[in-house]
XYZ file of C-alpha atoms in Angstrom:
306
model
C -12.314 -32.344 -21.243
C -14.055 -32.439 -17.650
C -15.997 -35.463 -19.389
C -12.669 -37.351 -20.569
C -11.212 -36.392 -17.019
C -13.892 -37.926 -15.228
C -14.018 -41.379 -17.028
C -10.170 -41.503 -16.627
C -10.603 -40.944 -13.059
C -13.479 -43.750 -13.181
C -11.546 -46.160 -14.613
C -7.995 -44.993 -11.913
C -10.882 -45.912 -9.342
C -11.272 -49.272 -11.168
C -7.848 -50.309 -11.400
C -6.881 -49.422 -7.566
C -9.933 -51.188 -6.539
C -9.229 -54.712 -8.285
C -5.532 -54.206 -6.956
C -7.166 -53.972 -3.646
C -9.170 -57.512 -4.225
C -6.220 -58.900 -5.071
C -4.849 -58.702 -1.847
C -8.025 -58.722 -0.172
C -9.255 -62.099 -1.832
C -5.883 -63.742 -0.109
C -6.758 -62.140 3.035
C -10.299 -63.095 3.282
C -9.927 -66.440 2.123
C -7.191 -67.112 5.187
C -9.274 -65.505 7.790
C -12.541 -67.266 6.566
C -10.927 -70.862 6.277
C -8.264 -70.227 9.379
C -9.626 -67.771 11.561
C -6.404 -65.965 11.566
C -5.603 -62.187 11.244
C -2.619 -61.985 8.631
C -0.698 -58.551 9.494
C 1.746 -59.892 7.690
C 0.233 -59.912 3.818
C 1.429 -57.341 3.039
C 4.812 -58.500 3.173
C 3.860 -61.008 0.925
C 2.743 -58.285 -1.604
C 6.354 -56.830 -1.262
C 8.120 -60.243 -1.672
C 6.267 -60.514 -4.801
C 7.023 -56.745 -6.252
C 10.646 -57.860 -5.419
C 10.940 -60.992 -7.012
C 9.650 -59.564 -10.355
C 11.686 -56.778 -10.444
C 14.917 -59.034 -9.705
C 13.898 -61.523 -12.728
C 13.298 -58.372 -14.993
C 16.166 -56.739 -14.543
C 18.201 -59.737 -14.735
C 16.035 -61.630 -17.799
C 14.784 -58.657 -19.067
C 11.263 -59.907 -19.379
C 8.301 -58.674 -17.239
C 6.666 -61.805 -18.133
C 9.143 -64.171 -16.298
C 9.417 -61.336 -13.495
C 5.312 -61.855 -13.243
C 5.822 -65.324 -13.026
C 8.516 -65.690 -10.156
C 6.195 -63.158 -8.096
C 3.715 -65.251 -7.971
C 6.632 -68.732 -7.497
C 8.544 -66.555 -4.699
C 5.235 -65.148 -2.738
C 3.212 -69.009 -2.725
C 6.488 -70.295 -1.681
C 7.361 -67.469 1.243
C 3.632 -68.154 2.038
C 3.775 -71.494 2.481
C 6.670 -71.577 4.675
C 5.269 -68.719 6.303
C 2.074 -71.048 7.172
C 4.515 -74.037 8.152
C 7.427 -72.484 10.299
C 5.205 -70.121 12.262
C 1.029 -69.649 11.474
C 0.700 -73.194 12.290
C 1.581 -72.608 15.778
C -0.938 -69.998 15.916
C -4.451 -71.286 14.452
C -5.408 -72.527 18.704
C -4.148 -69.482 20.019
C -6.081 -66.170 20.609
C -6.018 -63.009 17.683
C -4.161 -61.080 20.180
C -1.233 -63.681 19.497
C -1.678 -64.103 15.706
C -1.605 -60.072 15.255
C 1.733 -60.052 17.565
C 3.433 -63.145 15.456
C 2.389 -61.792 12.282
C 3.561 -58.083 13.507
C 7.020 -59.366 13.902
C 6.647 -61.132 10.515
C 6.255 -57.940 9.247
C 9.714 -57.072 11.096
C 11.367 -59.651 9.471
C 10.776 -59.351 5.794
C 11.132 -55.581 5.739
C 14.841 -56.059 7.717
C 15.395 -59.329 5.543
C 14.650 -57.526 2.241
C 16.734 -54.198 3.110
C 19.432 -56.694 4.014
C 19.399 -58.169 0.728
C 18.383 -55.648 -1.576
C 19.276 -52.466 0.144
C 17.538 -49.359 0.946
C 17.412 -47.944 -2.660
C 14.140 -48.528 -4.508
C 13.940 -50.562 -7.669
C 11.787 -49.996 -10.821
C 10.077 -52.387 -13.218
C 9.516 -51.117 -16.672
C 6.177 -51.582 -18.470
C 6.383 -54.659 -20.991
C 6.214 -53.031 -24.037
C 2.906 -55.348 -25.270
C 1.275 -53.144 -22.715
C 3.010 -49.555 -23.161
C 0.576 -48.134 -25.554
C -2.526 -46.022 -24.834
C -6.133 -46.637 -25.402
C -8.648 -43.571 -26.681
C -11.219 -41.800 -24.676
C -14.254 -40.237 -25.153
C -13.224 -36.081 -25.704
C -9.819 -37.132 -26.885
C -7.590 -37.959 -24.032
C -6.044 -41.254 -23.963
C -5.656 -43.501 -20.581
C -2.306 -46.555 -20.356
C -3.223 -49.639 -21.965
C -0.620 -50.937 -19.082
C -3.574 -49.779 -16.326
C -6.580 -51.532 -18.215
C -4.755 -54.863 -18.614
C -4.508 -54.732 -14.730
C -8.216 -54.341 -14.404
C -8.824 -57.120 -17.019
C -6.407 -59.428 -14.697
C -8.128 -58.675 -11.878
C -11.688 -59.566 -13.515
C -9.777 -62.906 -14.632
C -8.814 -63.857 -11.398
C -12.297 -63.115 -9.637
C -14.122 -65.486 -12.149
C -11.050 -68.043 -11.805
C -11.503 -67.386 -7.758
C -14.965 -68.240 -8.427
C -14.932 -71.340 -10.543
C -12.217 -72.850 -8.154
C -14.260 -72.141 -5.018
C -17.915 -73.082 -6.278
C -16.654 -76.354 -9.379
C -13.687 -78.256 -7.594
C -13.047 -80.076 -4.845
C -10.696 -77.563 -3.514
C -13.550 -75.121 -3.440
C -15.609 -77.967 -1.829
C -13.336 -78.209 0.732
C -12.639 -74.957 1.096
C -15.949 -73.818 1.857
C -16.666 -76.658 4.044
C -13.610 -75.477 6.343
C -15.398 -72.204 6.364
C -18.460 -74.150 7.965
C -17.078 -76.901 10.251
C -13.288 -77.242 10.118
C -13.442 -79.879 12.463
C -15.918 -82.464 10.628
C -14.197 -82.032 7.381
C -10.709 -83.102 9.578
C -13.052 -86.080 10.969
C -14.345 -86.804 7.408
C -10.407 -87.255 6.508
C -9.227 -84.411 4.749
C -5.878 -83.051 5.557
C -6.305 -80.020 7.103
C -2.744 -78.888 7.618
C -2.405 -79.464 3.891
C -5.422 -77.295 3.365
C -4.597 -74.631 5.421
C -0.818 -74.528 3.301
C -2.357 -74.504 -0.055
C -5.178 -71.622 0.932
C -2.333 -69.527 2.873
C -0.456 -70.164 -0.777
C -2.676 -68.979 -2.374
C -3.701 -65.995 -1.046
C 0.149 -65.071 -1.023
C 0.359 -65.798 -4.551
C -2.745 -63.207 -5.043
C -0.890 -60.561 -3.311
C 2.326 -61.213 -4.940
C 0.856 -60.567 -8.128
C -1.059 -57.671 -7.391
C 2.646 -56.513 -5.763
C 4.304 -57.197 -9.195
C 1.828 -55.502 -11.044
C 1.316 -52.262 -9.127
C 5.210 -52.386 -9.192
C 5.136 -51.225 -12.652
C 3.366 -48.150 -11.786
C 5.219 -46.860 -8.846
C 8.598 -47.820 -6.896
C 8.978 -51.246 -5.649
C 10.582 -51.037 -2.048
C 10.955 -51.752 1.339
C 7.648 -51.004 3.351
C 5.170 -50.825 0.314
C 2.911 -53.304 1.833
C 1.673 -51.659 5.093
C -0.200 -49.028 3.474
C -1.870 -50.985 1.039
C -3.022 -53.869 3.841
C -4.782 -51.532 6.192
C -7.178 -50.564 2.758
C -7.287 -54.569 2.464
C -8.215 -54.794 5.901
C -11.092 -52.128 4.699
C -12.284 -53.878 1.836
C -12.944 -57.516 3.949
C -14.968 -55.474 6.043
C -17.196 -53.962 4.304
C -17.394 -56.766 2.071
C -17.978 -59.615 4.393
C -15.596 -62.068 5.629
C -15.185 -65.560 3.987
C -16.502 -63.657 0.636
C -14.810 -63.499 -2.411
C -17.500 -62.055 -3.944
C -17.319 -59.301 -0.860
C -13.678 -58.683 -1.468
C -14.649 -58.066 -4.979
C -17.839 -55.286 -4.487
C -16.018 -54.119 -1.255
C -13.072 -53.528 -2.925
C -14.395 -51.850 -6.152
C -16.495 -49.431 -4.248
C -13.344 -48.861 -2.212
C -10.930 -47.907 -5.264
C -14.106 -45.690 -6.839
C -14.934 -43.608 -3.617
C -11.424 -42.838 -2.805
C -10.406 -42.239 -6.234
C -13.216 -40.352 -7.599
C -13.522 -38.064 -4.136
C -10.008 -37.341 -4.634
C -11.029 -36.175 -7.687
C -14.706 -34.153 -7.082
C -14.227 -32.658 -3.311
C -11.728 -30.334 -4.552
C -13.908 -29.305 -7.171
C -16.773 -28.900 -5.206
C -15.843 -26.837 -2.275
C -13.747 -24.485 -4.940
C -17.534 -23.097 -6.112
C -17.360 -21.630 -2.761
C -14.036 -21.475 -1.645
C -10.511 -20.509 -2.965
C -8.769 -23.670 -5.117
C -5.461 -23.790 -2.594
C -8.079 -24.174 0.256
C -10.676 -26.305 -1.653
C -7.816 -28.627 -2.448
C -6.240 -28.811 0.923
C -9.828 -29.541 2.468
C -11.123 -31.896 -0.035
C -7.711 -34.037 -0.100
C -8.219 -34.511 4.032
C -12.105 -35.515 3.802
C -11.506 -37.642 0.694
C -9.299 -39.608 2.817
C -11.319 -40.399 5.349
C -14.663 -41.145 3.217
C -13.601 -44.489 3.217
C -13.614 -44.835 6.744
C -17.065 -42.823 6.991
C -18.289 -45.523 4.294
C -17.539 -48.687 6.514
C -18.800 -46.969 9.587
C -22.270 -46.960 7.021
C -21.799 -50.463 6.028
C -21.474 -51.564 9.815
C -24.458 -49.925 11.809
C -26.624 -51.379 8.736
C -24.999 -54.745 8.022
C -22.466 -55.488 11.191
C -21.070 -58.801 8.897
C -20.419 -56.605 6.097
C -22.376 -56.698 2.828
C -22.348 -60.055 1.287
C -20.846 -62.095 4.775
C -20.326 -65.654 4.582
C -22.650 -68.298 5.549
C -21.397 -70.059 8.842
């Protein structure tokens, strides 16, 4: 059973890690191509939880809900990046993280207005309600492995489109030398809306699909951003592949010490204690493990070029 238990915790590690490059792989992508600190992506990630659990409810499919998270977060994105980041790419990070603070302000009092206080819940499409077996005879939610499958889709799809198309081309050039690819002719405003776009769309999707799994409601953005925040960090920033390994070994650490401090300090210490004491250090091992990651590689692991 401990074996079982351990492989289900594995694979929990897994799936809150490739949630976590889903909003990370937005976030790096804007600061890496903009230079701008995004406080407000998480907002993004609750626009999208929203949407889809509107267009469920009211459609009844999860599938059209998915869809309209990722329509409604590209869309608030965009006009995000037009009404207001514009304004801020010349201006100093001290600005951007007080613009995109109030952002924050705005959504979460703009979607209590609307919606209300109450939380709403998305139901599991029932394609994906089942269980899958595990070794020792446990079983772990189908629902939870099709998000780590998604998330594996979208890194290669992150990676085709940045390395084979002329997006990617001109993404990664704006990473470089924003201002020769604007002096070569490319629209850079344009750019700029289509990468902030996409990077909501990312988190509106991972919003919808971790909706499923708990409560979708005001405020469930903040907590996951500052982990985001993590993630670019350690993995380098301006690197999807980063976001990716960062991320991963972000989900696994915190999931899986979660899971073995407890157990540990209880072969020398009573369970209520060992429990208490191993929830408070698991939650800051994270922390511990970018501190790690920074006095041996200050750019993160795998840090852009440029």
């Amino acid at each position: 059973m401990q074996t079982a238990l351990l492989i289900e915790q594995i694979l929990n590690g897994l799936q809150f890690g490739v949630m976590l490059f889903l909003m990370a792989a937005g976030l790096t992508l804007i600061f890496g191509v903009m230079g701008l600190i995004n406080l407000a992506h998480g907002s993004l990630y609750m626009v999208g939880a929203f949407a889809c659990a509107t267009v469920a409810a009211a459609t009844g499919s999860f599938w059209l809900g998915l869809v309209a998270s990722l329509a409604a977060a590209a869309a608030a994105g965009a006009l995000m990046e037009i009404t207001v980041i514009r304004r801020l790419y010349e201006r100093d990070h001290l600005d951007q993280v007080l613009a995109t603070f109030a952002l924050i302000l705005v959504f979460s009092e703009g979607t209590r207005w609307i919606f209300g206080s109450i939380p709403l819940y998305l139901n599991i499409p029932p394609l994906l309600a089942g269980a899958i077996p595990l070794p020792g005879g446990s079983a772990y939610p189908l629902y939870r492995v099709a998000i780590i499958g998604v998330g594996i889709a979208v890194a290669i799809g992150l990676h085709l489109l940045i390395t084979r198309t002329r997006l990617g081309m001109r993404i990664r050039a704006g990473e470089s030398d924003r201002e020769m690819i604007g002096a070569l002719g490319v629209d850079i405003r344009t750019l700029y809306t289509v990468v902030f776009a996409l990077g909501a769309a990312l988190a509106g999707l991972a919003g919808a699909m971790v909706g499923a799994l708990q409560s979708v409601q005001v405020g469930m953005g903040e907590p996951v951003l500052i982990l985001a925040f993590v993630v670019i960090v350690i993995g380098g920033i301006g690197s999807i592949h980063g976001a990716l390994v960062g991320a991963l070994l972000v989900g696994l650490i915190d999931t899986l010490g979660r899971f073995l401090l407890p157990v540990a300090l209880a072969t020398f210490m009573g369970p209520s204690a060992a429990a208490s004491i191993g929830a408070s250090v698991a939650s800051m091992l994270i922390y511990v493990f970018m501190a790690l990651v920074l006095a041996i590689r200050p750019r993160g692991l795998f840090a852009a070029a440029g």
